[in-house]
PDB file of C-alpha atoms in Angstrom:
ATOM      1  CA  MET I 111     121.238-137.154 -39.079  1.00  0.00           C
ATOM      2  CA  THR I 112     118.435-138.356 -38.769  1.00  0.00           C
ATOM      3  CA  LEU I 113     116.647-138.397 -34.965  1.00  0.00           C
ATOM      4  CA  CYS I 114     115.010-141.252 -33.962  1.00  0.00           C
ATOM      5  CA  THR I 115     113.257-141.287 -29.940  1.00  0.00           C
ATOM      6  CA  GLU I 116     114.657-143.164 -27.220  1.00  0.00           C
ATOM      7  CA  LYS I 117     113.661-142.986 -23.332  1.00  0.00           C
ATOM      8  CA  ALA I 118     116.036-142.127 -20.932  1.00  0.00           C
ATOM      9  CA  VAL I 119     115.456-143.579 -17.386  1.00  0.00           C
ATOM     10  CA  SER I 120     116.773-141.206 -14.571  1.00  0.00           C
ATOM     11  CA  PRO I 121     119.223-143.737 -12.347  1.00  0.00           C
ATOM     12  CA  THR I 122     118.806-142.203  -8.936  1.00  0.00           C
ATOM     13  CA  THR I 123     114.796-140.839  -9.417  1.00  0.00           C
ATOM     14  CA  GLY I 124     113.929-143.057 -12.047  1.00  0.00           C
ATOM     15  CA  GLU I 125     112.048-140.481 -14.258  1.00  0.00           C
ATOM     16  CA  SER I 126     111.833-141.211 -17.694  1.00  0.00           C
ATOM     17  CA  THR I 127     112.419-138.437 -19.863  1.00  0.00           C
ATOM     18  CA  TRP I 128     111.894-138.526 -24.081  1.00  0.00           C
ATOM     19  CA  LEU I 129     114.422-137.574 -26.074  1.00  0.00           C
ATOM     20  CA  LEU I 130     115.410-137.584 -29.658  1.00  0.00           C
ATOM     21  CA  VAL I 131     118.913-138.926 -30.679  1.00  0.00           C
ATOM     22  CA  ASP I 132     121.181-139.660 -33.462  1.00  0.00           C
ATOM     23  CA  GLU I 133     120.512-143.048 -34.900  1.00  0.00           C
ATOM     24  CA  GLU I 134     123.969-144.144 -35.454  1.00  0.00           C
ATOM     25  CA  THR I 135     126.147-141.679 -32.670  1.00  0.00           C
ATOM     26  CA  TYR I 136     122.776-141.318 -30.114  1.00  0.00           C
ATOM     27  CA  ALA I 137     124.128-137.894 -29.251  1.00  0.00           C
ATOM     28  CA  PRO I 138     120.939-135.955 -28.099  1.00  0.00           C
ATOM     29  CA  HIS I 139     119.047-133.344 -30.028  1.00  0.00           C
ATOM     30  CA  PRO I 140     119.803-130.121 -27.658  1.00  0.00           C
ATOM     31  CA  GLU I 141     116.929-127.985 -28.378  1.00  0.00           C
ATOM     32  CA  ALA I 142     114.239-131.175 -28.313  1.00  0.00           C
ATOM     33  CA  ARG I 143     116.466-132.140 -24.848  1.00  0.00           C
ATOM     34  CA  GLU I 144     115.567-128.550 -23.497  1.00  0.00           C
ATOM     35  CA  PHE I 145     111.896-128.920 -24.378  1.00  0.00           C
ATOM     36  CA  SER I 146     111.296-132.285 -23.351  1.00  0.00           C
ATOM     37  CA  LEU I 147     113.448-130.836 -19.591  1.00  0.00           C
ATOM     38  CA  TYR I 148     110.706-127.917 -19.888  1.00  0.00           C
ATOM     39  CA  LEU I 149     107.794-129.954 -20.453  1.00  0.00           C
ATOM     40  CA  ARG I 150     108.701-132.632 -17.315  1.00  0.00           C
ATOM     41  CA  GLY I 151     109.157-129.544 -15.343  1.00  0.00           C
ATOM     42  CA  ALA I 152     106.096-127.564 -16.614  1.00  0.00           C
ATOM     43  CA  GLY I 153     104.148-130.337 -14.967  1.00  0.00           C
ATOM     44  CA  ARG I 154     103.190-131.792 -17.990  1.00  0.00           C
ATOM     45  CA  SER I 155     101.923-135.060 -18.380  1.00  0.00           C
ATOM     46  CA  PRO I 156     104.664-138.085 -19.385  1.00  0.00           C
ATOM     47  CA  GLN I 157     101.636-139.422 -21.764  1.00  0.00           C
ATOM     48  CA  THR I 158     102.073-135.445 -23.762  1.00  0.00           C
ATOM     49  CA  GLN I 159     106.109-135.507 -23.361  1.00  0.00           C
ATOM     50  CA  ARG I 160     105.862-138.949 -25.400  1.00  0.00           C
ATOM     51  CA  ALA I 161     103.504-137.873 -27.720  1.00  0.00           C
ATOM     52  CA  TYR I 162     105.290-134.050 -28.553  1.00  0.00           C
ATOM     53  CA  ILE I 163     109.270-135.654 -29.444  1.00  0.00           C
ATOM     54  CA  PRO I 164     108.284-138.013 -32.011  1.00  0.00           C
ATOM     55  CA  ARG I 165     106.428-135.061 -33.780  1.00  0.00           C
ATOM     56  CA  ILE I 166     108.811-132.384 -33.355  1.00  0.00           C
ATOM     57  CA  GLY I 167     111.521-134.948 -34.483  1.00  0.00           C
ATOM     58  CA  ARG I 168     109.405-135.434 -37.698  1.00  0.00           C
ATOM     59  CA  PHE I 169     109.539-132.241 -38.490  1.00  0.00           C
ATOM     60  CA  LEU I 170     113.625-131.847 -38.077  1.00  0.00           C
ATOM     61  CA  ASN I 171     114.158-135.186 -40.105  1.00  0.00           C
ATOM     62  CA  TRP I 172     111.413-133.593 -42.929  1.00  0.00           C
ATOM     63  CA  CYS I 173     113.503-130.448 -42.538  1.00  0.00           C
ATOM     64  CA  ALA I 174     117.028-132.529 -42.861  1.00  0.00           C
ATOM     65  CA  GLU I 175     115.669-134.239 -45.727  1.00  0.00           C
ATOM     66  CA  ARG I 176     114.900-131.670 -47.629  1.00  0.00           C
ATOM     67  CA  GLY I 177     117.364-129.474 -46.922  1.00  0.00           C
ATOM     68  CA  THR I 178     115.626-126.673 -44.663  1.00  0.00           C
ATOM     69  CA  ASN I 179     117.318-124.812 -41.999  1.00  0.00           C
ATOM     70  CA  TRP I 180     114.856-125.330 -38.862  1.00  0.00           C
ATOM     71  CA  LYS I 181     115.778-122.308 -36.998  1.00  0.00           C
ATOM     72  CA  THR I 182     115.195-120.227 -39.849  1.00  0.00           C
ATOM     73  CA  VAL I 183     111.983-122.489 -41.295  1.00  0.00           C
ATOM     74  CA  ARG I 184     108.811-119.997 -43.077  1.00  0.00           C
ATOM     75  CA  LEU I 185     105.115-120.166 -43.302  1.00  0.00           C
ATOM     76  CA  GLY I 186     105.550-121.717 -46.274  1.00  0.00           C
ATOM     77  CA  ASP I 187     107.987-124.305 -45.450  1.00  0.00           C
ATOM     78  CA  MET I 188     105.381-125.639 -42.238  1.00  0.00           C
ATOM     79  CA  SER I 189     102.224-125.145 -45.295  1.00  0.00           C
ATOM     80  CA  LEU I 190     104.386-127.372 -47.343  1.00  0.00           C
ATOM     81  CA  PHE I 191     105.668-130.394 -44.142  1.00  0.00           C
ATOM     82  CA  LYS I 192     101.081-129.938 -43.532  1.00  0.00           C
ATOM     83  CA  PHE I 193     100.664-130.993 -46.993  1.00  0.00           C
ATOM     84  CA  HIS I 194     103.442-134.182 -46.029  1.00  0.00           C
ATOM     85  CA  VAL I 195     101.832-135.034 -43.414  1.00  0.00           C
ATOM     86  CA  GLU I 196      98.139-135.062 -44.475  1.00  0.00           C
ATOM     87  CA  ARG I 197      99.535-136.207 -47.961  1.00  0.00           C
ATOM     88  CA  THR I 198     100.933-140.089 -45.237  1.00  0.00           C
ATOM     89  CA  PRO I 199      99.321-142.682 -45.023  1.00  0.00           C
ATOM     90  CA  THR I 200      98.392-143.844 -41.214  1.00  0.00           C
ATOM     91  CA  ARG I 201      99.587-147.441 -40.807  1.00  0.00           C
ATOM     92  CA  TYR I 202      96.324-148.631 -41.495  1.00  0.00           C
ATOM     93  CA  GLY I 203      96.619-147.262 -45.588  1.00  0.00           C
ATOM     94  CA  ARG I 204      94.169-144.346 -44.718  1.00  0.00           C
ATOM     95  CA  PRO I 205      94.832-140.881 -44.614  1.00  0.00           C
ATOM     96  CA  PRO I 206      94.983-139.400 -41.582  1.00  0.00           C
ATOM     97  CA  THR I 207      92.356-137.187 -40.040  1.00  0.00           C
ATOM     98  CA  GLY I 208      92.049-132.781 -39.589  1.00  0.00           C
ATOM     99  CA  LYS I 209      92.777-133.879 -35.652  1.00  0.00           C
ATOM    100  CA  THR I 210      96.012-135.828 -36.165  1.00  0.00           C
ATOM    101  CA  VAL I 211      97.303-132.975 -38.606  1.00  0.00           C
ATOM    102  CA  ASN I 212      96.854-130.684 -35.732  1.00  0.00           C
ATOM    103  CA  ALA I 213      98.344-132.947 -32.727  1.00  0.00           C
ATOM    104  CA  THR I 214     101.750-132.526 -34.572  1.00  0.00           C
ATOM    105  CA  LEU I 215     101.560-128.771 -36.139  1.00  0.00           C
ATOM    106  CA  THR I 216     100.541-127.814 -32.783  1.00  0.00           C
ATOM    107  CA  ALA I 217     103.661-129.690 -31.570  1.00  0.00           C
ATOM    108  CA  VAL I 218     105.898-128.322 -33.846  1.00  0.00           C
ATOM    109  CA  CYS I 219     104.714-124.672 -33.028  1.00  0.00           C
ATOM    110  CA  GLU I 220     104.888-125.722 -29.471  1.00  0.00           C
ATOM    111  CA  PHE I 221     108.872-126.580 -29.544  1.00  0.00           C
ATOM    112  CA  LEU I 222     109.753-123.674 -32.185  1.00  0.00           C
ATOM    113  CA  ARG I 223     108.023-120.817 -29.875  1.00  0.00           C
ATOM    114  CA  PHE I 224     110.076-122.331 -26.250  1.00  0.00           C
ATOM    115  CA  CYS I 225     113.313-122.273 -28.837  1.00  0.00           C
ATOM    116  CA  ALA I 226     112.048-118.457 -29.379  1.00  0.00           C
ATOM    117  CA  VAL I 227     112.185-117.777 -26.335  1.00  0.00           C
ATOM    118  CA  GLN I 228     115.090-119.699 -25.211  1.00  0.00           C
ATOM    119  CA  GLY I 229     117.159-117.643 -27.726  1.00  0.00           C
ATOM    120  CA  HIS I 230     117.621-120.863 -30.031  1.00  0.00           C
ATOM    121  CA  VAL I 231     115.705-119.671 -32.983  1.00  0.00           C
ATOM    122  CA  ALA I 232     114.435-115.828 -34.271  1.00  0.00           C
ATOM    123  CA  HIS I 233     111.088-114.625 -32.337  1.00  0.00           C
ATOM    124  CA  GLU I 234     110.325-113.797 -36.214  1.00  0.00           C
ATOM    125  CA  VAL I 235     110.238-117.561 -36.813  1.00  0.00           C
ATOM    126  CA  ALA I 236     107.393-117.871 -33.672  1.00  0.00           C
ATOM    127  CA  ALA I 237     105.733-114.879 -34.787  1.00  0.00           C
ATOM    128  CA  ARG I 238     104.968-116.336 -38.271  1.00  0.00           C
ATOM    129  CA  LEU I 239     102.993-119.410 -36.795  1.00  0.00           C
ATOM    130  CA  SER I 240     100.231-117.630 -35.149  1.00  0.00           C
ATOM    131  CA  GLU I 241      97.681-114.485 -35.366  1.00  0.00           C
ATOM    132  CA  PRO I 242      95.678-112.253 -33.240  1.00  0.00           C
ATOM    133  CA  ARG I 243      92.158-113.333 -33.009  1.00  0.00           C
ATOM    134  CA  PHE I 244      88.966-111.507 -30.626  1.00  0.00           C
ATOM    135  CA  LEU I 245      87.432-114.102 -28.737  1.00  0.00           C
ATOM    136  CA  ALA I 246      83.851-113.457 -29.957  1.00  0.00           C
ATOM    137  CA  HIS I 247      82.390-116.823 -27.662  1.00  0.00           C
ATOM    138  CA  ALA I 248      84.440-117.210 -24.647  1.00  0.00           C
ATOM    139  CA  PRO I 249      84.727-120.509 -23.044  1.00  0.00           C
ATOM    140  CA  ALA I 250      82.363-120.947 -19.710  1.00  0.00           C
ATOM    141  CA  GLY I 251      85.043-119.660 -16.829  1.00  0.00           C
ATOM    142  CA  PHE I 252      86.834-117.683 -19.167  1.00  0.00           C
ATOM    143  CA  ASP I 253      88.347-114.570 -17.388  1.00  0.00           C
ATOM    144  CA  PRO I 254      87.809-111.838 -20.533  1.00  0.00           C
ATOM    145  CA  GLY I 255      90.009-108.933 -18.469  1.00  0.00           C
ATOM    146  CA  GLU I 256      88.760-105.876 -16.819  1.00  0.00           C
ATOM    147  CA  GLY I 257      88.801-103.758 -20.512  1.00  0.00           C
ATOM    148  CA  GLY I 258      88.039-107.453 -22.532  1.00  0.00           C
ATOM    149  CA  GLN I 259      91.839-106.834 -23.481  1.00  0.00           C
ATOM    150  CA  HIS I 260      91.688-110.907 -22.419  1.00  0.00           C
ATOM    151  CA  LEU I 261      89.681-111.482 -25.366  1.00  0.00           C
ATOM    152  CA  MET I 262      92.778-110.935 -28.168  1.00  0.00           C
ATOM    153  CA  VAL I 263      94.569-114.212 -28.351  1.00  0.00           C
ATOM    154  CA  LYS I 264      97.101-115.863 -30.698  1.00  0.00           C
ATOM    155  CA  ALA I 265      95.834-118.829 -32.792  1.00  0.00           C
ATOM    156  CA  ARG I 266      97.806-120.487 -34.896  1.00  0.00           C
ATOM    157  CA  VAL I 267      97.906-120.035 -38.396  1.00  0.00           C
ATOM    158  CA  LEU I 268      97.720-123.587 -40.253  1.00  0.00           C
ATOM    159  CA  LYS I 269      95.322-125.613 -38.882  1.00  0.00           C
ATOM    160  CA  ALA I 270      93.683-128.566 -41.059  1.00  0.00           C
ATOM    161  CA  PRO I 271      89.189-128.724 -40.602  1.00  0.00           C
ATOM    162  CA  GLU I 272      88.887-131.211 -38.193  1.00  0.00           C
ATOM    163  CA  ILE I 273      85.413-133.543 -38.362  1.00  0.00           C
ATOM    164  CA  GLU I 274      83.773-134.062 -35.257  1.00  0.00           C
ATOM    165  CA  ARG I 275      82.242-137.736 -34.853  1.00  0.00           C
ATOM    166  CA  ALA I 276      80.384-138.909 -32.119  1.00  0.00           C
ATOM    167  CA  PRO I 277      82.330-141.436 -30.094  1.00  0.00           C
ATOM    168  CA  GLN I 278      80.825-145.225 -29.745  1.00  0.00           C
ATOM    169  CA  THR I 279      79.406-146.234 -26.579  1.00  0.00           C
ATOM    170  CA  LEU I 280      79.067-150.338 -25.472  1.00  0.00           C
ATOM    171  CA  THR I 281      75.545-151.840 -25.386  1.00  0.00           C
ATOM    172  CA  ARG I 282      74.003-152.428 -22.605  1.00  0.00           C
ATOM    173  CA  ALA I 283      74.374-156.457 -23.130  1.00  0.00           C
ATOM    174  CA  GLN I 284      78.449-155.446 -24.220  1.00  0.00           C
ATOM    175  CA  THR I 285      78.653-154.171 -20.777  1.00  0.00           C
ATOM    176  CA  ASP I 286      77.029-156.613 -18.912  1.00  0.00           C
ATOM    177  CA  GLN I 287      79.186-159.240 -20.691  1.00  0.00           C
ATOM    178  CA  ILE I 288      82.121-157.134 -19.230  1.00  0.00           C
ATOM    179  CA  LEU I 289      80.939-157.240 -15.529  1.00  0.00           C
ATOM    180  CA  ASP I 290      79.999-160.838 -15.977  1.00  0.00           C
ATOM    181  CA  ALA I 291      83.712-161.524 -16.756  1.00  0.00           C
ATOM    182  CA  ALA I 292      85.004-159.601 -13.632  1.00  0.00           C
ATOM    183  CA  ARG I 293      86.789-162.769 -11.728  1.00  0.00           C
ATOM    184  CA  THR I 294      86.815-160.768  -8.468  1.00  0.00           C
ATOM    185  CA  ALA I 295      84.560-157.565  -6.322  1.00  0.00           C
ATOM    186  CA  ARG I 296      87.410-155.551  -6.794  1.00  0.00           C
ATOM    187  CA  ASP I 297      87.540-155.843 -10.737  1.00  0.00           C
ATOM    188  CA  ARG I 298      84.273-155.627 -10.799  1.00  0.00           C
ATOM    189  CA  LEU I 299      84.026-152.086  -8.907  1.00  0.00           C
ATOM    190  CA  LEU I 300      87.399-150.371 -10.797  1.00  0.00           C
ATOM    191  CA  LEU I 301      84.658-151.817 -14.496  1.00  0.00           C
ATOM    192  CA  THR I 302      82.122-149.738 -12.640  1.00  0.00           C
ATOM    193  CA  VAL I 303      84.220-146.783 -11.908  1.00  0.00           C
ATOM    194  CA  LEU I 304      85.167-146.404 -15.249  1.00  0.00           C
ATOM    195  CA  LEU I 305      81.784-147.234 -16.669  1.00  0.00           C
ATOM    196  CA  GLU I 306      79.376-145.804 -15.158  1.00  0.00           C
ATOM    197  CA  ALA I 307      81.954-142.594 -13.351  1.00  0.00           C
ATOM    198  CA  GLY I 308      83.702-142.238 -16.689  1.00  0.00           C
ATOM    199  CA  LEU I 309      86.622-142.295 -15.104  1.00  0.00           C
ATOM    200  CA  ARG I 310      90.553-142.829 -16.823  1.00  0.00           C
ATOM    201  CA  ILE I 311      92.230-146.158 -15.654  1.00  0.00           C
ATOM    202  CA  GLY I 312      94.787-143.316 -14.379  1.00  0.00           C
ATOM    203  CA  GLU I 313      92.302-141.547 -12.700  1.00  0.00           C
ATOM    204  CA  ALA I 314      90.847-144.897 -11.236  1.00  0.00           C
ATOM    205  CA  LEU I 315      93.766-146.193 -10.289  1.00  0.00           C
ATOM    206  CA  GLY I 316      95.291-143.435  -8.431  1.00  0.00           C
ATOM    207  CA  LEU I 317      92.313-143.499  -6.187  1.00  0.00           C
ATOM    208  CA  ARG I 318      92.454-143.491  -2.307  1.00  0.00           C
ATOM    209  CA  ARG I 319      89.827-144.314   0.018  1.00  0.00           C
ATOM    210  CA  GLU I 320      90.142-141.203   1.279  1.00  0.00           C
ATOM    211  CA  ASP I 321      88.711-140.001  -1.915  1.00  0.00           C
ATOM    212  CA  MET I 322      85.297-142.399  -1.979  1.00  0.00           C
ATOM    213  CA  HIS I 323      82.262-140.323  -0.072  1.00  0.00           C
ATOM    214  CA  LEU I 324      79.608-142.810  -0.335  1.00  0.00           C
ATOM    215  CA  LEU I 325      77.551-141.327   2.346  1.00  0.00           C
ATOM    216  CA  PRO I 326      74.392-139.038   1.780  1.00  0.00           C
ATOM    217  CA  ASP I 327      76.106-136.613   4.103  1.00  0.00           C
ATOM    218  CA  SER I 328      80.168-136.460   4.016  1.00  0.00           C
ATOM    219  CA  THR I 329      80.609-133.523   6.362  1.00  0.00           C
ATOM    220  CA  HIS I 330      82.321-135.062   9.197  1.00  0.00           C
ATOM    221  CA  LEU I 331      84.648-135.399   6.424  1.00  0.00           C
ATOM    222  CA  GLY I 332      85.141-132.129   5.569  1.00  0.00           C
ATOM    223  CA  CYS I 333      83.047-132.430   1.999  1.00  0.00           C
ATOM    224  CA  ARG I 334      80.150-130.253   1.791  1.00  0.00           C
ATOM    225  CA  THR I 335      79.029-132.448  -1.607  1.00  0.00           C
ATOM    226  CA  GLY I 336      75.525-133.990  -0.625  1.00  0.00           C
ATOM    227  CA  GLY I 337      75.425-137.525  -1.950  1.00  0.00           C
ATOM    228  CA  ALA I 338      77.503-140.444  -3.103  1.00  0.00           C
ATOM    229  CA  HIS I 339      81.060-139.332  -5.133  1.00  0.00           C
ATOM    230  CA  LEU I 340      84.322-139.664  -5.044  1.00  0.00           C
ATOM    231  CA  HIS I 341      86.658-137.122  -5.696  1.00  0.00           C
ATOM    232  CA  VAL I 342      89.912-137.105  -8.938  1.00  0.00           C
ATOM    233  CA  ARG I 343      93.100-136.030  -6.683  1.00  0.00           C
ATOM    234  CA  PRO I 344      95.921-135.076  -9.046  1.00  0.00           C
ATOM    235  CA  ARG I 345      98.892-136.554  -7.525  1.00  0.00           C
ATOM    236  CA  GLN I 346     102.162-136.662  -7.896  1.00  0.00           C
ATOM    237  CA  ASP I 347     103.517-139.037  -5.648  1.00  0.00           C
ATOM    238  CA  ASN I 348     101.127-142.094  -6.791  1.00  0.00           C
ATOM    239  CA  VAL I 349     103.561-145.183  -6.330  1.00  0.00           C
ATOM    240  CA  ASN I 350     102.369-146.859  -9.574  1.00  0.00           C
ATOM    241  CA  GLY I 351     102.788-144.151 -12.038  1.00  0.00           C
ATOM    242  CA  ALA I 352      98.343-143.187 -12.011  1.00  0.00           C
ATOM    243  CA  ARG I 353      97.874-139.985 -12.758  1.00  0.00           C
ATOM    244  CA  ALA I 354      94.831-138.050 -13.914  1.00  0.00           C
ATOM    245  CA  LYS I 355      96.018-136.159 -16.282  1.00  0.00           C
ATOM    246  CA  ALA I 356      93.348-133.490 -16.246  1.00  0.00           C
ATOM    247  CA  GLY I 357      96.490-131.818 -13.883  1.00  0.00           C
ATOM    248  CA  ARG I 358      93.093-130.271 -11.819  1.00  0.00           C
ATOM    249  CA  PRO I 359      90.579-131.712  -8.769  1.00  0.00           C
ATOM    250  CA  ARG I 360      86.638-132.748  -9.458  1.00  0.00           C
ATOM    251  CA  MET I 361      84.143-133.956  -7.592  1.00  0.00           C
ATOM    252  CA  VAL I 362      81.931-137.082  -9.481  1.00  0.00           C
ATOM    253  CA  PRO I 363      78.009-138.316  -8.440  1.00  0.00           C
ATOM    254  CA  LEU I 364      78.058-142.106  -8.316  1.00  0.00           C
ATOM    255  CA  MET I 365      75.168-143.999  -8.986  1.00  0.00           C
ATOM    256  CA  PRO I 366      74.337-146.427  -6.113  1.00  0.00           C
ATOM    257  CA  GLU I 367      75.638-149.639  -7.858  1.00  0.00           C
ATOM    258  CA  VAL I 368      79.114-147.905  -7.616  1.00  0.00           C
ATOM    259  CA  VAL I 369      78.225-148.037  -3.663  1.00  0.00           C
ATOM    260  CA  HIS I 370      77.627-151.240  -3.712  1.00  0.00           C
ATOM    261  CA  ARG I 371      80.138-152.948  -5.826  1.00  0.00           C
ATOM    262  CA  TYR I 372      82.476-151.439  -2.801  1.00  0.00           C
ATOM    263  CA  ARG I 373      80.648-152.603  -0.577  1.00  0.00           C
ATOM    264  CA  ASP I 374      81.744-155.503  -2.169  1.00  0.00           C
ATOM    265  CA  HIS I 375      85.431-155.004  -2.715  1.00  0.00           C
ATOM    266  CA  LEU I 376      85.017-154.124   0.637  1.00  0.00           C
ATOM    267  CA  ALA I 377      84.702-157.329   2.142  1.00  0.00           C
ATOM    268  CA  GLU I 378      86.883-159.286   0.023  1.00  0.00           C
ATOM    269  CA  ARG I 379      89.276-156.744   1.143  1.00  0.00           C
ATOM    270  CA  GLU I 380      89.501-157.637   4.574  1.00  0.00           C
ATOM    271  CA  GLN I 381      90.105-161.197   3.842  1.00  0.00           C
ATOM    272  CA  ALA I 382      93.590-159.688   2.770  1.00  0.00           C
ATOM    273  CA  ALA I 383      95.825-158.697   5.602  1.00  0.00           C
ATOM    274  CA  VAL I 384      98.413-157.331   3.533  1.00  0.00           C
ATOM    275  CA  ALA I 385      95.781-154.538   2.246  1.00  0.00           C
ATOM    276  CA  ALA I 386      95.170-153.295   5.427  1.00  0.00           C
ATOM    277  CA  ASP I 387      98.004-150.926   5.113  1.00  0.00           C
ATOM    278  CA  CYS I 388      97.562-149.699   1.686  1.00  0.00           C
ATOM    279  CA  ASP I 389      95.583-146.706   1.298  1.00  0.00           C
ATOM    280  CA  TYR I 390      94.837-147.297  -2.008  1.00  0.00           C
ATOM    281  CA  VAL I 391      91.122-148.617  -3.658  1.00  0.00           C
ATOM    282  CA  PHE I 392      92.746-150.702  -5.459  1.00  0.00           C
ATOM    283  CA  VAL I 393      95.261-153.130  -4.574  1.00  0.00           C
ATOM    284  CA  LYS I 394      96.890-156.178  -5.777  1.00  0.00           C
ATOM    285  CA  PRO I 395      95.711-158.990  -2.293  1.00  0.00           C
ATOM    286  CA  ARG I 396      97.620-161.586  -4.132  1.00  0.00           C
ATOM    287  CA  ARG I 397     100.392-160.983  -6.766  1.00  0.00           C
ATOM    288  CA  ARG I 398     103.749-159.998  -5.723  1.00  0.00           C
ATOM    289  CA  PRO I 399     104.929-157.505  -4.415  1.00  0.00           C
ATOM    290  CA  ARG I 400     101.390-158.529  -2.576  1.00  0.00           C
ATOM    291  CA  GLY I 401      99.122-154.965  -0.610  1.00  0.00           C
ATOM    292  CA  THR I 402     100.484-152.237  -3.705  1.00  0.00           C
ATOM    293  CA  PRO I 403      98.492-150.932  -6.122  1.00  0.00           C
ATOM    294  CA  PRO I 404      98.016-152.453  -9.916  1.00  0.00           C
ATOM    295  CA  VAL I 405     100.688-150.224 -11.670  1.00  0.00           C
ATOM    296  CA  VAL I 406      99.402-148.297 -14.637  1.00  0.00           C
ATOM    297  CA  PHE I 407     101.779-149.208 -17.875  1.00  0.00           C
ATOM    298  CA  GLN I 408     101.772-147.534 -20.967  1.00  0.00           C
ATOM    299  CA  ARG I 409     100.547-149.200 -23.857  1.00  0.00           C
ATOM    300  CA  GLN I 410     103.032-150.510 -26.352  1.00  0.00           C
ATOM    301  CA  ALA I 411     102.777-149.399 -29.923  1.00  0.00           C
ATOM    302  CA  SER I 412     101.499-151.649 -31.134  1.00  0.00           C
ATOM    303  CA  GLY I 413     104.844-153.309 -32.285  1.00  0.00           C
ATOM    304  CA  ARG I 414     106.169-150.372 -34.070  1.00  0.00           C
ATOM    305  CA  THR I 415     109.615-149.204 -32.987  1.00  0.00           C
ATOM    306  CA  ASP I 416     110.483-145.581 -32.472  1.00  0.00           C
ATOM    307  CA  ARG I 417     111.988-144.642 -35.831  1.00  0.00           C
ATOM    308  CA  GLU I 418     108.813-145.778 -37.570  1.00  0.00           C
ATOM    309  CA  ALA I 419     106.976-143.409 -35.456  1.00  0.00           C
ATOM    310  CA  LEU I 420     109.018-140.207 -36.608  1.00  0.00           C
ATOM    311  CA  ARG I 421     108.041-141.051 -39.716  1.00  0.00           C
ATOM    312  CA  SER I 422     103.905-141.890 -39.397  1.00  0.00           C
ATOM    313  CA  ASP I 423     101.211-138.967 -39.215  1.00  0.00           C
ATOM    314  CA  ARG I 424      99.844-141.637 -35.795  1.00  0.00           C
ATOM    315  CA  PRO I 425     102.727-141.645 -33.326  1.00  0.00           C
ATOM    316  CA  ALA I 426     103.498-144.543 -31.011  1.00  0.00           C
ATOM    317  CA  ALA I 427     103.302-141.646 -28.110  1.00  0.00           C
ATOM    318  CA  HIS I 428      99.750-141.834 -29.293  1.00  0.00           C
ATOM    319  CA  ASP I 429      98.688-144.544 -27.644  1.00  0.00           C
ATOM    320  CA  ALA I 430     100.545-143.683 -24.764  1.00  0.00           C
ATOM    321  CA  ALA I 431      97.608-141.177 -23.973  1.00  0.00           C
ATOM    322  CA  HIS I 432      95.595-144.725 -23.324  1.00  0.00           C
ATOM    323  CA  CYS I 433      96.824-146.591 -20.240  1.00  0.00           C
ATOM    324  CA  ARG I 434      96.283-150.642 -20.298  1.00  0.00           C
ATOM    325  CA  HIS I 435      96.568-151.736 -15.619  1.00  0.00           C
ATOM    326  CA  PRO I 436      97.111-155.439 -14.526  1.00  0.00           C
ATOM    327  CA  LEU I 437      93.921-157.343 -13.115  1.00  0.00           C
ATOM    328  CA  ASP I 438      95.647-159.662 -11.613  1.00  0.00           C
ATOM    329  CA  PRO I 439      94.166-161.651  -8.603  1.00  0.00           C
TER     330      PRO I 439
END
């Protein structure tokens, strides 16, 4: 039985769940379905679901091809699977990075731990994949406990080395070129928020007008933070599918340029009567449905099918961690 990834959409709520199904009978894999529902119930991002499920499917297909029972997998089997992931070229013909390998192993280990808790596999199967380690340098804000008992954590046994590379950044000329290409004040504000404030597209399109505190003093709004800033607040009821990936609120200070762009955006927005009743910062004034926020779409996987993603080192689900949006007039 070969598994492939499919998206199931609820006919009543419209919510999506990613499943592993038999490519011939379309029968869902029961344990993978439970795990996917668990991720959604635990409040994990839909992009996390779509990232994990193909990686788990790749592991299950690998076990089936080798004749290995995934429910009794041993540490040696997991080592062979790690070697398989490391030696399988990406779709660009290059070997996968350590980060890609670790992302696959993380998804598989979480799946096996979940199955152990639910009684689908023996606890020994999940226990083999981790070992106790002492945190000599705890991260900022970490609670070590009264006697330091929280400093002993479980770490994954199998891990690929990761090489940290500095992210590529835009030059000032490239930034100016992007802003000059914007046709409306709304688009210039959105691009400025992404460039200057560092927001993700899902965070920006989920902003409400109440999140924008642009005065020197915002105490009359119940906020003690001084200076111009905005609040990123995770919301589950965004009608456009926008989502803050971190899952926790935070404050982002703003440069004067963002304040000026927002002023221009409000002046432009006042000319569209349909936008008056919408509390989102970014609204579609002309394209239907007018007066609604732009919808966040998951980026397509460059023409690859979900079945191909199961057999590749960099699943199509990784692309879903990034979003595109329609800058419609």
